[in-house]
């Protein structure tokens, strides 16, 4: 068990659900925080509550550790952003070499506001699902960015904060495997059936890897990772017990 209490940046998607499970395994008390910034896939905010309820109901070992959920209204972020995540525009690459789903400053603002909540509630470890292995190239998901921000936030708050990003160096297949190792098939099923990652907010088509349009960047990453993970799991099972599949 790690010292202190944790606050998880929880969107309701695959990555943040896995990070929440990781935090519940590692901290005696965990709270969650979400942000409503006028995102096009606003349905993820409904998925948050479904996932939280499922974790409380299906994982008794985590029930007492899972504390309050906080939701912040960040409509201003949507107002100042001109992106495919905050308006009904086609998802495409920009001249900067980034998909137009990049919301400038989003994760920077998320962590700063989470730290303000954590300061008030004694939650000095902030957990986020950022990754720079299988990702869309967002600069505010990079390890260097978050390490620099951790220093700035700690100095500015006058208290030491730790930013934990357990998925930073994992690909999506390894993220699926982390979920299985933390909560078994039950957690994998919660992620598939209850979490939401699709940028288009599609919830009418259930794929083996979860709900989504199947074509947006978020769905493509999730699908590819699931298929690699499933293939690797099948290979490990065929090797038989006691063998490690390379």
GROMACS .gro file of C-alpha atoms in nm:
model
  246
    1UNK     CA    1   0.000   0.000   0.000
    2UNK     CA    2   0.136   0.343  -0.096
    3UNK     CA    3   0.135   0.628   0.154
    4UNK     CA    4  -0.120   0.907   0.134
    5UNK     CA    5  -0.450   0.934  -0.050
    6UNK     CA    6  -0.515   0.967  -0.422
    7UNK     CA    7  -0.737   1.168  -0.655
    8UNK     CA    8  -0.796   1.004  -0.995
    9UNK     CA    9  -0.869   1.212  -1.306
   10UNK     CA   10  -1.160   0.996  -1.415
   11UNK     CA   11  -1.325   1.053  -1.754
   12UNK     CA   12  -1.521   0.729  -1.768
   13UNK     CA   13  -1.302   0.584  -2.044
   14UNK     CA   14  -1.089   0.270  -2.066
   15UNK     CA   15  -0.763   0.427  -1.956
   16UNK     CA   16  -0.899   0.622  -1.661
   17UNK     CA   17  -1.103   0.320  -1.545
   18UNK     CA   18  -0.785   0.110  -1.546
   19UNK     CA   19  -0.604   0.385  -1.356
   20UNK     CA   20  -0.885   0.401  -1.101
   21UNK     CA   21  -0.854   0.027  -1.041
   22UNK     CA   22  -0.477   0.069  -1.006
   23UNK     CA   23  -0.524   0.346  -0.749
   24UNK     CA   24  -0.777   0.139  -0.553
   25UNK     CA   25  -0.522  -0.140  -0.532
   26UNK     CA   26  -0.247   0.094  -0.414
   27UNK     CA   27  -0.407   0.354  -0.185
   28UNK     CA   28  -0.624   0.325   0.125
   29UNK     CA   29  -0.850   0.610   0.012
   30UNK     CA   30  -0.927   0.718  -0.344
   31UNK     CA   31  -1.151   0.994  -0.478
   32UNK     CA   32  -1.235   1.077  -0.838
   33UNK     CA   33  -1.271   1.397  -1.035
   34UNK     CA   34  -1.429   1.461  -1.374
   35UNK     CA   35  -1.463   1.762  -1.602
   36UNK     CA   36  -1.753   1.879  -1.814
   37UNK     CA   37  -1.599   2.098  -2.084
   38UNK     CA   38  -1.869   2.065  -2.346
   39UNK     CA   39  -1.708   1.759  -2.497
   40UNK     CA   40  -1.873   1.615  -2.804
   41UNK     CA   41  -1.872   1.271  -2.640
   42UNK     CA   42  -2.064   1.405  -2.341
   43UNK     CA   43  -2.199   1.055  -2.288
   44UNK     CA   44  -1.871   0.971  -2.115
   45UNK     CA   45  -1.997   1.167  -1.814
   46UNK     CA   46  -2.286   0.920  -1.784
   47UNK     CA   47  -2.041   0.631  -1.821
   48UNK     CA   48  -1.846   0.764  -1.523
   49UNK     CA   49  -2.135   0.702  -1.286
   50UNK     CA   50  -2.208   0.359  -1.436
   51UNK     CA   51  -1.847   0.252  -1.391
   52UNK     CA   52  -1.828   0.386  -1.036
   53UNK     CA   53  -2.144   0.197  -0.943
   54UNK     CA   54  -2.011  -0.123  -1.101
   55UNK     CA   55  -1.681  -0.099  -0.914
   56UNK     CA   56  -1.857  -0.047  -0.583
   57UNK     CA   57  -2.096  -0.337  -0.645
   58UNK     CA   58  -1.860  -0.593  -0.797
   59UNK     CA   59  -1.535  -0.536  -0.611
   60UNK     CA   60  -1.593  -0.546  -0.235
   61UNK     CA   61  -1.221  -0.513  -0.170
   62UNK     CA   62  -1.237  -0.165  -0.325
   63UNK     CA   63  -1.575  -0.050  -0.197
   64UNK     CA   64  -1.454   0.105   0.130
   65UNK     CA   65  -1.156   0.268  -0.040
   66UNK     CA   66  -1.359   0.447  -0.307
   67UNK     CA   67  -1.462   0.786  -0.173
   68UNK     CA   68  -1.630   1.096  -0.312
   69UNK     CA   69  -1.664   1.185  -0.677
   70UNK     CA   70  -1.619   1.547  -0.786
   71UNK     CA   71  -1.742   1.707  -1.109
   72UNK     CA   72  -1.619   2.046  -1.228
   73UNK     CA   73  -1.790   2.262  -1.489
   74UNK     CA   74  -1.526   2.373  -1.739
   75UNK     CA   75  -1.755   2.508  -2.008
   76UNK     CA   76  -1.506   2.788  -2.068
   77UNK     CA   77  -1.260   2.534  -2.210
   78UNK     CA   78  -1.511   2.436  -2.475
   79UNK     CA   79  -1.586   2.799  -2.550
   80UNK     CA   80  -1.223   2.890  -2.622
   81UNK     CA   81  -1.141   2.568  -2.810
   82UNK     CA   82  -1.201   2.509  -3.178
   83UNK     CA   83  -1.155   2.133  -3.193
   84UNK     CA   84  -1.334   1.821  -3.310
   85UNK     CA   85  -1.391   1.726  -2.946
   86UNK     CA   86  -1.580   2.044  -2.864
   87UNK     CA   87  -1.767   2.103  -3.190
   88UNK     CA   88  -1.935   1.893  -3.457
   89UNK     CA   89  -1.654   1.900  -3.711
   90UNK     CA   90  -1.482   1.623  -3.903
   91UNK     CA   91  -1.185   1.461  -3.731
   92UNK     CA   92  -0.871   1.520  -3.936
   93UNK     CA   93  -0.502   1.603  -3.908
   94UNK     CA   94  -0.395   1.965  -3.875
   95UNK     CA   95  -0.098   2.151  -4.019
   96UNK     CA   96   0.071   2.112  -3.679
   97UNK     CA   97   0.078   1.735  -3.729
   98UNK     CA   98  -0.181   1.672  -3.457
   99UNK     CA   99  -0.538   1.548  -3.494
  100UNK     CA  100  -0.791   1.826  -3.444
  101UNK     CA  101  -0.920   1.633  -3.143
  102UNK     CA  102  -0.637   1.796  -2.946
  103UNK     CA  103  -0.786   2.042  -2.694
  104UNK     CA  104  -0.501   2.286  -2.615
  105UNK     CA  105  -0.419   2.306  -2.245
  106UNK     CA  106  -0.681   2.049  -2.143
  107UNK     CA  107  -0.463   1.818  -1.934
  108UNK     CA  108  -0.266   2.111  -1.792
  109UNK     CA  109  -0.587   2.265  -1.666
  110UNK     CA  110  -0.722   1.932  -1.543
  111UNK     CA  111  -0.418   1.870  -1.324
  112UNK     CA  112  -0.409   2.222  -1.185
  113UNK     CA  113  -0.775   2.210  -1.085
  114UNK     CA  114  -0.741   1.858  -0.949
  115UNK     CA  115  -0.451   1.982  -0.736
  116UNK     CA  116  -0.669   2.262  -0.600
  117UNK     CA  117  -0.932   2.005  -0.499
  118UNK     CA  118  -0.662   1.774  -0.364
  119UNK     CA  119  -0.511   2.056  -0.160
  120UNK     CA  120  -0.842   2.112   0.014
  121UNK     CA  121  -0.912   1.743   0.075
  122UNK     CA  122  -0.564   1.614   0.159
  123UNK     CA  123  -0.524   1.419  -0.165
  124UNK     CA  124  -0.164   1.474  -0.270
  125UNK     CA  125  -0.128   1.201  -0.533
  126UNK     CA  126  -0.300   1.282  -0.862
  127UNK     CA  127  -0.349   0.987  -1.097
  128UNK     CA  128  -0.400   1.030  -1.472
  129UNK     CA  129  -0.431   0.792  -1.765
  130UNK     CA  130  -0.193   0.980  -1.994
  131UNK     CA  131   0.030   0.772  -2.219
  132UNK     CA  132   0.289   0.845  -2.484
  133UNK     CA  133   0.321   0.493  -2.626
  134UNK     CA  134  -0.012   0.430  -2.804
  135UNK     CA  135  -0.145   0.785  -2.829
  136UNK     CA  136  -0.243   1.057  -3.076
  137UNK     CA  137   0.064   1.272  -3.017
  138UNK     CA  138  -0.096   1.519  -2.775
  139UNK     CA  139   0.189   1.721  -2.619
  140UNK     CA  140   0.009   1.747  -2.284
  141UNK     CA  141   0.013   1.366  -2.250
  142UNK     CA  142   0.393   1.345  -2.252
  143UNK     CA  143   0.594   1.244  -1.950
  144UNK     CA  144   0.820   1.551  -1.969
  145UNK     CA  145   0.516   1.780  -1.972
  146UNK     CA  146   0.361   1.622  -1.665
  147UNK     CA  147   0.688   1.607  -1.471
  148UNK     CA  148   0.742   1.978  -1.533
  149UNK     CA  149   0.383   2.052  -1.433
  150UNK     CA  150   0.420   1.848  -1.115
  151UNK     CA  151   0.711   2.067  -1.010
  152UNK     CA  152   0.527   2.390  -1.095
  153UNK     CA  153   0.206   2.284  -0.916
  154UNK     CA  154   0.394   2.171  -0.606
  155UNK     CA  155   0.583   2.501  -0.590
  156UNK     CA  156   0.272   2.707  -0.655
  157UNK     CA  157   0.063   2.522  -0.396
  158UNK     CA  158   0.335   2.518  -0.132
  159UNK     CA  159   0.278   2.143  -0.091
  160UNK     CA  160   0.434   1.847  -0.267
  161UNK     CA  161   0.206   1.677  -0.518
  162UNK     CA  162   0.289   1.355  -0.700
  163UNK     CA  163   0.149   1.296  -1.049
  164UNK     CA  164   0.118   0.921  -1.110
  165UNK     CA  165   0.066   0.804  -1.469
  166UNK     CA  166   0.068   0.422  -1.451
  167UNK     CA  167  -0.004   0.384  -1.824
  168UNK     CA  168   0.265   0.623  -1.949
  169UNK     CA  169   0.493   0.358  -2.099
  170UNK     CA  170   0.233   0.091  -2.177
  171UNK     CA  171   0.074   0.026  -2.513
  172UNK     CA  172  -0.299  -0.041  -2.532
  173UNK     CA  173  -0.252  -0.419  -2.528
  174UNK     CA  174  -0.057  -0.386  -2.204
  175UNK     CA  175  -0.330  -0.161  -2.064
  176UNK     CA  176  -0.586  -0.436  -2.123
  177UNK     CA  177  -0.354  -0.681  -1.950
  178UNK     CA  178  -0.312  -0.443  -1.655
  179UNK     CA  179  -0.690  -0.431  -1.618
  180UNK     CA  180  -0.709  -0.810  -1.618
  181UNK     CA  181  -0.430  -0.839  -1.362
  182UNK     CA  182  -0.601  -0.586  -1.133
  183UNK     CA  183  -0.960  -0.707  -1.145
  184UNK     CA  184  -0.972  -1.021  -1.356
  185UNK     CA  185  -1.230  -1.076  -1.628
  186UNK     CA  186  -1.486  -0.889  -1.418
  187UNK     CA  187  -1.293  -0.563  -1.459
  188UNK     CA  188  -1.235  -0.627  -1.830
  189UNK     CA  189  -1.613  -0.674  -1.865
  190UNK     CA  190  -1.682  -0.345  -1.685
  191UNK     CA  191  -1.444  -0.166  -1.922
  192UNK     CA  192  -1.600  -0.327  -2.230
  193UNK     CA  193  -1.963  -0.281  -2.128
  194UNK     CA  194  -1.968   0.033  -1.914
  195UNK     CA  195  -1.677   0.264  -1.999
  196UNK     CA  196  -1.680   0.505  -2.291
  197UNK     CA  197  -1.388   0.615  -2.509
  198UNK     CA  198  -1.531   0.686  -2.858
  199UNK     CA  199  -1.489   1.051  -2.964
  200UNK     CA  200  -1.819   1.040  -3.152
  201UNK     CA  201  -2.012   0.926  -2.846
  202UNK     CA  202  -2.150   0.618  -3.022
  203UNK     CA  203  -2.323   0.378  -2.779
  204UNK     CA  204  -2.542   0.175  -3.014
  205UNK     CA  205  -2.275  -0.069  -3.134
  206UNK     CA  206  -2.099  -0.306  -2.892
  207UNK     CA  207  -1.772  -0.442  -3.028
  208UNK     CA  208  -1.559  -0.705  -2.849
  209UNK     CA  209  -1.352  -0.415  -2.713
  210UNK     CA  210  -1.646  -0.194  -2.614
  211UNK     CA  211  -1.894   0.057  -2.753
  212UNK     CA  212  -1.792   0.301  -3.024
  213UNK     CA  213  -1.798   0.406  -3.387
  214UNK     CA  214  -1.496   0.188  -3.460
  215UNK     CA  215  -1.325   0.446  -3.680
  216UNK     CA  216  -1.227   0.753  -3.472
  217UNK     CA  217  -0.869   0.768  -3.335
  218UNK     CA  218  -0.979   0.662  -2.985
  219UNK     CA  219  -1.168   0.360  -3.117
  220UNK     CA  220  -0.883   0.263  -3.350
  221UNK     CA  221  -0.631   0.260  -3.065
  222UNK     CA  222  -0.864   0.070  -2.833
  223UNK     CA  223  -0.956  -0.189  -3.099
  224UNK     CA  224  -0.596  -0.248  -3.207
  225UNK     CA  225  -0.480  -0.288  -2.847
  226UNK     CA  226  -0.761  -0.528  -2.762
  227UNK     CA  227  -0.689  -0.746  -3.064
  228UNK     CA  228  -0.316  -0.762  -2.983
  229UNK     CA  229  -0.395  -0.840  -2.619
  230UNK     CA  230  -0.651  -1.107  -2.707
  231UNK     CA  231  -0.409  -1.267  -2.951
  232UNK     CA  232  -0.135  -1.267  -2.690
  233UNK     CA  233  -0.368  -1.414  -2.428
  234UNK     CA  234  -0.466  -1.696  -2.661
  235UNK     CA  235  -0.099  -1.769  -2.734
  236UNK     CA  236  -0.012  -1.774  -2.363
  237UNK     CA  237  -0.296  -2.016  -2.293
  238UNK     CA  238  -0.180  -2.246  -2.573
  239UNK     CA  239   0.167  -2.258  -2.420
  240UNK     CA  240   0.017  -2.431  -2.118
  241UNK     CA  241   0.065  -2.364  -1.747
  242UNK     CA  242   0.405  -2.267  -1.618
  243UNK     CA  243   0.531  -2.140  -1.955
  244UNK     CA  244   0.600  -1.786  -2.054
  245UNK     CA  245   0.504  -1.682  -2.403
  246UNK     CA  246   0.769  -1.457  -2.556
   0.00000   0.00000   0.00000
